């Protein structure tokens, strides 16, 4: 195992990532210097941070704050990484969960638009637009790495449908046409969400091309 020793003096913290073990003093500056090297290693290995394990405590976010608060006592930091493909697998799983939750909410939103939208309705609609953009960004990444999934072309078609539907929603909003907005949600967005669920499920059931 490669074991770079980067600092002299009292070295009582270990930072482990991939096949490397870094050692440094329990000082913010020292840890920060090693994290700069960790970032370079991530870039070189085409991986990304997944989670931190600090003296047995698993962290998926706010790890920097935790390190600052416990800097004097930390002994071992284990940095877990994932490949970009593994991260995308996780993202698709999260998108699938979002879609399942979103469909009944969109049904409710459609009824509200037909009856007269409240501020809460528009707030939910804004959240839907954010969700659509996140899905587009994720499918763009798959489009750039089509060898990851054997049905990448089908996922690309779903992306094109969503892009077209976003334009339809924007036009309906500009025209203040709540009926058209409701129709797009009911007859376009919901079927597309179901199609995307199907494609994600196919990947889960039949495996993924690496």
PDB file of C-alpha atoms in Angstrom:
ATOM      1  CA  UNK A   1       0.000   0.000   0.000  1.00  0.00           C
ATOM      2  CA  UNK A   2       1.361   3.406  -0.990  1.00  0.00           C
ATOM      3  CA  UNK A   3       1.948   5.418   2.173  1.00  0.00           C
ATOM      4  CA  UNK A   4       2.971   9.039   1.522  1.00  0.00           C
ATOM      5  CA  UNK A   5       4.325  10.843   4.580  1.00  0.00           C
ATOM      6  CA  UNK A   6       3.750  14.522   3.970  1.00  0.00           C
ATOM      7  CA  UNK A   7       4.420  16.266   7.254  1.00  0.00           C
ATOM      8  CA  UNK A   8       7.019  16.068   9.976  1.00  0.00           C
ATOM      9  CA  UNK A   9       6.294  16.202  13.688  1.00  0.00           C
ATOM     10  CA  UNK A  10       3.495  14.534  15.556  1.00  0.00           C
ATOM     11  CA  UNK A  11       1.509  12.564  12.996  1.00  0.00           C
ATOM     12  CA  UNK A  12      -1.587  11.244  14.652  1.00  0.00           C
ATOM     13  CA  UNK A  13      -4.205  11.331  11.916  1.00  0.00           C
ATOM     14  CA  UNK A  14      -4.475   8.948   8.982  1.00  0.00           C
ATOM     15  CA  UNK A  15      -6.474   9.721   5.851  1.00  0.00           C
ATOM     16  CA  UNK A  16      -7.154   6.653   3.713  1.00  0.00           C
ATOM     17  CA  UNK A  17      -8.408   6.728   0.138  1.00  0.00           C
ATOM     18  CA  UNK A  18      -8.149   4.028  -2.529  1.00  0.00           C
ATOM     19  CA  UNK A  19      -4.733   2.397  -2.031  1.00  0.00           C
ATOM     20  CA  UNK A  20      -3.136   5.377  -0.296  1.00  0.00           C
ATOM     21  CA  UNK A  21      -2.710   6.317   3.345  1.00  0.00           C
ATOM     22  CA  UNK A  22      -1.763   9.901   4.170  1.00  0.00           C
ATOM     23  CA  UNK A  23      -0.583  10.967   7.617  1.00  0.00           C
ATOM     24  CA  UNK A  24      -0.666  14.458   9.079  1.00  0.00           C
ATOM     25  CA  UNK A  25      -0.979  16.487  12.247  1.00  0.00           C
ATOM     26  CA  UNK A  26      -4.417  17.229  13.618  1.00  0.00           C
ATOM     27  CA  UNK A  27      -4.425  20.756  12.262  1.00  0.00           C
ATOM     28  CA  UNK A  28      -6.759  22.347   9.740  1.00  0.00           C
ATOM     29  CA  UNK A  29      -3.946  23.527   7.482  1.00  0.00           C
ATOM     30  CA  UNK A  30      -2.318  20.099   7.401  1.00  0.00           C
ATOM     31  CA  UNK A  31      -5.579  18.318   6.644  1.00  0.00           C
ATOM     32  CA  UNK A  32      -6.425  20.896   3.983  1.00  0.00           C
ATOM     33  CA  UNK A  33      -3.109  20.312   2.234  1.00  0.00           C
ATOM     34  CA  UNK A  34      -3.776  16.579   2.070  1.00  0.00           C
ATOM     35  CA  UNK A  35      -7.308  17.137   0.818  1.00  0.00           C
ATOM     36  CA  UNK A  36      -5.829  19.114  -2.077  1.00  0.00           C
ATOM     37  CA  UNK A  37      -3.890  15.979  -2.991  1.00  0.00           C
ATOM     38  CA  UNK A  38      -6.991  13.850  -2.487  1.00  0.00           C
ATOM     39  CA  UNK A  39      -8.822  16.011  -5.020  1.00  0.00           C
ATOM     40  CA  UNK A  40      -6.020  15.494  -7.524  1.00  0.00           C
ATOM     41  CA  UNK A  41      -6.202  11.745  -6.918  1.00  0.00           C
ATOM     42  CA  UNK A  42      -9.953  11.767  -7.543  1.00  0.00           C
ATOM     43  CA  UNK A  43      -9.419  13.551 -10.839  1.00  0.00           C
ATOM     44  CA  UNK A  44      -6.678  11.159 -11.906  1.00  0.00           C
ATOM     45  CA  UNK A  45      -8.708   8.068 -10.991  1.00  0.00           C
ATOM     46  CA  UNK A  46     -11.939   9.411 -12.557  1.00  0.00           C
ATOM     47  CA  UNK A  47     -13.812   8.869  -9.305  1.00  0.00           C
ATOM     48  CA  UNK A  48     -15.866  11.044  -6.977  1.00  0.00           C
ATOM     49  CA  UNK A  49     -16.456  11.264  -3.236  1.00  0.00           C
ATOM     50  CA  UNK A  50     -19.159   8.956  -1.940  1.00  0.00           C
ATOM     51  CA  UNK A  51     -18.887   9.175   1.841  1.00  0.00           C
ATOM     52  CA  UNK A  52     -16.515   9.732   4.740  1.00  0.00           C
ATOM     53  CA  UNK A  53     -15.951   7.415   7.676  1.00  0.00           C
ATOM     54  CA  UNK A  54     -14.330   9.314  10.545  1.00  0.00           C
ATOM     55  CA  UNK A  55     -13.366   7.126  13.494  1.00  0.00           C
ATOM     56  CA  UNK A  56     -16.260   4.842  12.612  1.00  0.00           C
ATOM     57  CA  UNK A  57     -18.818   7.613  12.036  1.00  0.00           C
ATOM     58  CA  UNK A  58     -20.291   7.464   8.499  1.00  0.00           C
ATOM     59  CA  UNK A  59     -20.942  10.846   6.871  1.00  0.00           C
ATOM     60  CA  UNK A  60     -22.531  11.560   3.501  1.00  0.00           C
ATOM     61  CA  UNK A  61     -22.457  15.349   3.777  1.00  0.00           C
ATOM     62  CA  UNK A  62     -21.050  18.183   5.898  1.00  0.00           C
ATOM     63  CA  UNK A  63     -17.904  16.140   6.488  1.00  0.00           C
ATOM     64  CA  UNK A  64     -15.743  19.267   6.381  1.00  0.00           C
ATOM     65  CA  UNK A  65     -17.720  20.804   9.242  1.00  0.00           C
ATOM     66  CA  UNK A  66     -17.431  17.563  11.225  1.00  0.00           C
ATOM     67  CA  UNK A  67     -13.662  17.511  10.728  1.00  0.00           C
ATOM     68  CA  UNK A  68     -13.310  21.108  11.913  1.00  0.00           C
ATOM     69  CA  UNK A  69     -15.408  20.426  15.015  1.00  0.00           C
ATOM     70  CA  UNK A  70     -13.491  17.256  15.936  1.00  0.00           C
ATOM     71  CA  UNK A  71     -10.062  18.095  14.516  1.00  0.00           C
ATOM     72  CA  UNK A  72      -8.158  17.566  17.772  1.00  0.00           C
ATOM     73  CA  UNK A  73      -9.382  14.013  18.353  1.00  0.00           C
ATOM     74  CA  UNK A  74      -9.673  12.448  14.900  1.00  0.00           C
ATOM     75  CA  UNK A  75      -7.499   9.391  14.369  1.00  0.00           C
ATOM     76  CA  UNK A  76      -8.624   7.780  11.113  1.00  0.00           C
ATOM     77  CA  UNK A  77     -10.491   9.209   8.138  1.00  0.00           C
ATOM     78  CA  UNK A  78     -11.558   6.726   5.467  1.00  0.00           C
ATOM     79  CA  UNK A  79     -12.753   8.314   2.225  1.00  0.00           C
ATOM     80  CA  UNK A  80     -15.053   6.107   0.175  1.00  0.00           C
ATOM     81  CA  UNK A  81     -15.247   6.826  -3.543  1.00  0.00           C
ATOM     82  CA  UNK A  82     -17.393   5.726  -6.453  1.00  0.00           C
ATOM     83  CA  UNK A  83     -16.843   5.750 -10.171  1.00  0.00           C
ATOM     84  CA  UNK A  84     -18.950   8.125 -12.245  1.00  0.00           C
ATOM     85  CA  UNK A  85     -20.894   5.096 -13.495  1.00  0.00           C
ATOM     86  CA  UNK A  86     -21.673   4.004  -9.933  1.00  0.00           C
ATOM     87  CA  UNK A  87     -22.816   7.528  -9.098  1.00  0.00           C
ATOM     88  CA  UNK A  88     -25.094   7.524 -12.130  1.00  0.00           C
ATOM     89  CA  UNK A  89     -26.563   4.180 -11.047  1.00  0.00           C
ATOM     90  CA  UNK A  90     -27.379   5.786  -7.700  1.00  0.00           C
ATOM     91  CA  UNK A  91     -28.806   8.839  -9.459  1.00  0.00           C
ATOM     92  CA  UNK A  92     -31.100   6.721 -11.630  1.00  0.00           C
ATOM     93  CA  UNK A  93     -32.320   4.907  -8.537  1.00  0.00           C
ATOM     94  CA  UNK A  94     -33.102   8.262  -6.898  1.00  0.00           C
ATOM     95  CA  UNK A  95     -34.838   9.491 -10.057  1.00  0.00           C
ATOM     96  CA  UNK A  96     -36.973   6.355 -10.111  1.00  0.00           C
ATOM     97  CA  UNK A  97     -38.067   6.970  -6.518  1.00  0.00           C
ATOM     98  CA  UNK A  98     -38.813  10.604  -7.383  1.00  0.00           C
ATOM     99  CA  UNK A  99     -40.926   9.621 -10.404  1.00  0.00           C
ATOM    100  CA  UNK A 100     -43.013   7.163  -8.392  1.00  0.00           C
ATOM    101  CA  UNK A 101     -43.744   9.872  -5.813  1.00  0.00           C
ATOM    102  CA  UNK A 102     -44.275  12.610  -8.397  1.00  0.00           C
ATOM    103  CA  UNK A 103     -46.955  10.972 -10.548  1.00  0.00           C
ATOM    104  CA  UNK A 104     -49.773  11.099  -7.944  1.00  0.00           C
ATOM    105  CA  UNK A 105     -48.688  14.624  -6.994  1.00  0.00           C
ATOM    106  CA  UNK A 106     -48.938  15.719 -10.629  1.00  0.00           C
ATOM    107  CA  UNK A 107     -52.438  14.215 -10.761  1.00  0.00           C
ATOM    108  CA  UNK A 108     -53.400  16.413  -7.817  1.00  0.00           C
ATOM    109  CA  UNK A 109     -51.739  19.419  -9.444  1.00  0.00           C
ATOM    110  CA  UNK A 110     -53.768  18.885 -12.620  1.00  0.00           C
ATOM    111  CA  UNK A 111     -57.011  18.991 -10.628  1.00  0.00           C
ATOM    112  CA  UNK A 112     -55.873  22.167  -8.893  1.00  0.00           C
ATOM    113  CA  UNK A 113     -55.037  23.873 -12.199  1.00  0.00           C
ATOM    114  CA  UNK A 114     -58.448  22.956 -13.607  1.00  0.00           C
ATOM    115  CA  UNK A 115     -60.189  24.301 -10.506  1.00  0.00           C
ATOM    116  CA  UNK A 116     -58.038  27.412 -10.073  1.00  0.00           C
ATOM    117  CA  UNK A 117     -54.413  27.269  -9.023  1.00  0.00           C
ATOM    118  CA  UNK A 118     -53.326  28.515  -5.609  1.00  0.00           C
ATOM    119  CA  UNK A 119     -49.866  29.768  -4.677  1.00  0.00           C
ATOM    120  CA  UNK A 120     -49.140  26.308  -3.320  1.00  0.00           C
ATOM    121  CA  UNK A 121     -50.006  24.853  -6.734  1.00  0.00           C
ATOM    122  CA  UNK A 122     -47.527  27.149  -8.451  1.00  0.00           C
ATOM    123  CA  UNK A 123     -44.892  26.328  -5.841  1.00  0.00           C
ATOM    124  CA  UNK A 124     -45.329  22.620  -6.575  1.00  0.00           C
ATOM    125  CA  UNK A 125     -45.171  23.357 -10.293  1.00  0.00           C
ATOM    126  CA  UNK A 126     -41.871  25.210  -9.816  1.00  0.00           C
ATOM    127  CA  UNK A 127     -40.513  22.193  -7.944  1.00  0.00           C
ATOM    128  CA  UNK A 128     -41.600  19.971 -10.827  1.00  0.00           C
ATOM    129  CA  UNK A 129     -39.673  22.140 -13.287  1.00  0.00           C
ATOM    130  CA  UNK A 130     -36.579  21.773 -11.100  1.00  0.00           C
ATOM    131  CA  UNK A 131     -37.092  18.017 -11.081  1.00  0.00           C
ATOM    132  CA  UNK A 132     -37.408  17.961 -14.862  1.00  0.00           C
ATOM    133  CA  UNK A 133     -34.156  19.898 -15.221  1.00  0.00           C
ATOM    134  CA  UNK A 134     -32.348  17.475 -12.905  1.00  0.00           C
ATOM    135  CA  UNK A 135     -33.615  14.554 -14.990  1.00  0.00           C
ATOM    136  CA  UNK A 136     -32.442  16.272 -18.186  1.00  0.00           C
ATOM    137  CA  UNK A 137     -28.984  16.884 -16.721  1.00  0.00           C
ATOM    138  CA  UNK A 138     -28.721  13.239 -15.650  1.00  0.00           C
ATOM    139  CA  UNK A 139     -29.837  11.937 -19.045  1.00  0.00           C
ATOM    140  CA  UNK A 140     -27.317  14.267 -20.698  1.00  0.00           C
ATOM    141  CA  UNK A 141     -24.572  12.534 -18.725  1.00  0.00           C
ATOM    142  CA  UNK A 142     -25.838   9.159 -19.924  1.00  0.00           C
ATOM    143  CA  UNK A 143     -25.889  10.514 -23.474  1.00  0.00           C
ATOM    144  CA  UNK A 144     -22.204  11.361 -23.127  1.00  0.00           C
ATOM    145  CA  UNK A 145     -21.484   7.830 -21.843  1.00  0.00           C
ATOM    146  CA  UNK A 146     -23.822   5.618 -23.839  1.00  0.00           C
ATOM    147  CA  UNK A 147     -21.711   2.500 -23.235  1.00  0.00           C
ATOM    148  CA  UNK A 148     -22.874   2.547 -19.601  1.00  0.00           C
ATOM    149  CA  UNK A 149     -26.429   1.391 -20.412  1.00  0.00           C
ATOM    150  CA  UNK A 150     -27.641  -0.842 -23.201  1.00  0.00           C
ATOM    151  CA  UNK A 151     -30.883   1.179 -23.492  1.00  0.00           C
ATOM    152  CA  UNK A 152     -29.111   4.549 -23.566  1.00  0.00           C
ATOM    153  CA  UNK A 153     -30.761   5.354 -26.905  1.00  0.00           C
ATOM    154  CA  UNK A 154     -34.227   4.855 -25.389  1.00  0.00           C
ATOM    155  CA  UNK A 155     -33.258   7.052 -22.452  1.00  0.00           C
ATOM    156  CA  UNK A 156     -32.157   9.649 -24.995  1.00  0.00           C
ATOM    157  CA  UNK A 157     -35.605   9.564 -26.603  1.00  0.00           C
ATOM    158  CA  UNK A 158     -37.196  10.116 -23.201  1.00  0.00           C
ATOM    159  CA  UNK A 159     -34.934  13.133 -22.733  1.00  0.00           C
ATOM    160  CA  UNK A 160     -36.073  14.593 -26.056  1.00  0.00           C
ATOM    161  CA  UNK A 161     -39.705  14.096 -25.019  1.00  0.00           C
ATOM    162  CA  UNK A 162     -39.101  15.945 -21.749  1.00  0.00           C
ATOM    163  CA  UNK A 163     -37.338  18.822 -23.522  1.00  0.00           C
ATOM    164  CA  UNK A 164     -40.292  19.153 -25.905  1.00  0.00           C
ATOM    165  CA  UNK A 165     -42.745  19.057 -23.022  1.00  0.00           C
ATOM    166  CA  UNK A 166     -40.852  21.726 -21.091  1.00  0.00           C
ATOM    167  CA  UNK A 167     -41.284  24.047 -24.082  1.00  0.00           C
ATOM    168  CA  UNK A 168     -45.010  23.243 -24.136  1.00  0.00           C
ATOM    169  CA  UNK A 169     -45.273  24.068 -20.441  1.00  0.00           C
ATOM    170  CA  UNK A 170     -43.419  27.344 -20.954  1.00  0.00           C
ATOM    171  CA  UNK A 171     -45.741  28.372 -23.792  1.00  0.00           C
ATOM    172  CA  UNK A 172     -48.799  27.538 -21.688  1.00  0.00           C
ATOM    173  CA  UNK A 173     -47.408  29.611 -18.821  1.00  0.00           C
ATOM    174  CA  UNK A 174     -46.685  32.587 -21.097  1.00  0.00           C
ATOM    175  CA  UNK A 175     -50.250  32.417 -22.402  1.00  0.00           C
ATOM    176  CA  UNK A 176     -51.619  31.955 -18.873  1.00  0.00           C
ATOM    177  CA  UNK A 177     -53.441  28.909 -20.201  1.00  0.00           C
ATOM    178  CA  UNK A 178     -54.064  26.698 -17.175  1.00  0.00           C
ATOM    179  CA  UNK A 179     -56.112  24.212 -19.189  1.00  0.00           C
ATOM    180  CA  UNK A 180     -53.241  23.673 -21.631  1.00  0.00           C
ATOM    181  CA  UNK A 181     -50.853  23.420 -18.695  1.00  0.00           C
ATOM    182  CA  UNK A 182     -53.012  20.733 -17.133  1.00  0.00           C
ATOM    183  CA  UNK A 183     -53.286  18.833 -20.414  1.00  0.00           C
ATOM    184  CA  UNK A 184     -49.511  18.766 -20.870  1.00  0.00           C
ATOM    185  CA  UNK A 185     -49.037  17.504 -17.337  1.00  0.00           C
ATOM    186  CA  UNK A 186     -51.737  14.852 -17.653  1.00  0.00           C
ATOM    187  CA  UNK A 187     -51.227  13.621 -21.212  1.00  0.00           C
ATOM    188  CA  UNK A 188     -47.519  14.292 -21.745  1.00  0.00           C
ATOM    189  CA  UNK A 189     -45.524  14.480 -18.516  1.00  0.00           C
ATOM    190  CA  UNK A 190     -47.171  11.595 -16.649  1.00  0.00           C
ATOM    191  CA  UNK A 191     -46.861   9.118 -19.573  1.00  0.00           C
ATOM    192  CA  UNK A 192     -43.230  10.164 -20.028  1.00  0.00           C
ATOM    193  CA  UNK A 193     -42.532   9.627 -16.343  1.00  0.00           C
ATOM    194  CA  UNK A 194     -44.033   6.143 -16.627  1.00  0.00           C
ATOM    195  CA  UNK A 195     -41.895   5.444 -19.691  1.00  0.00           C
ATOM    196  CA  UNK A 196     -38.781   6.541 -17.819  1.00  0.00           C
ATOM    197  CA  UNK A 197     -39.672   4.327 -14.855  1.00  0.00           C
ATOM    198  CA  UNK A 198     -39.941   1.428 -17.305  1.00  0.00           C
ATOM    199  CA  UNK A 199     -36.506   2.123 -18.810  1.00  0.00           C
ATOM    200  CA  UNK A 200     -34.862   2.422 -15.397  1.00  0.00           C
ATOM    201  CA  UNK A 201     -36.558  -0.792 -14.272  1.00  0.00           C
ATOM    202  CA  UNK A 202     -35.324  -2.578 -17.397  1.00  0.00           C
ATOM    203  CA  UNK A 203     -31.764  -1.645 -16.445  1.00  0.00           C
ATOM    204  CA  UNK A 204     -32.273  -2.953 -12.931  1.00  0.00           C
ATOM    205  CA  UNK A 205     -33.880  -6.200 -14.108  1.00  0.00           C
ATOM    206  CA  UNK A 206     -31.573  -7.103 -16.968  1.00  0.00           C
ATOM    207  CA  UNK A 207     -28.295  -5.579 -15.960  1.00  0.00           C
ATOM    208  CA  UNK A 208     -26.259  -2.704 -17.278  1.00  0.00           C
ATOM    209  CA  UNK A 209     -23.540  -2.452 -19.871  1.00  0.00           C
ATOM    210  CA  UNK A 210     -20.312  -1.391 -18.234  1.00  0.00           C
TER     211      UNK A 210
END
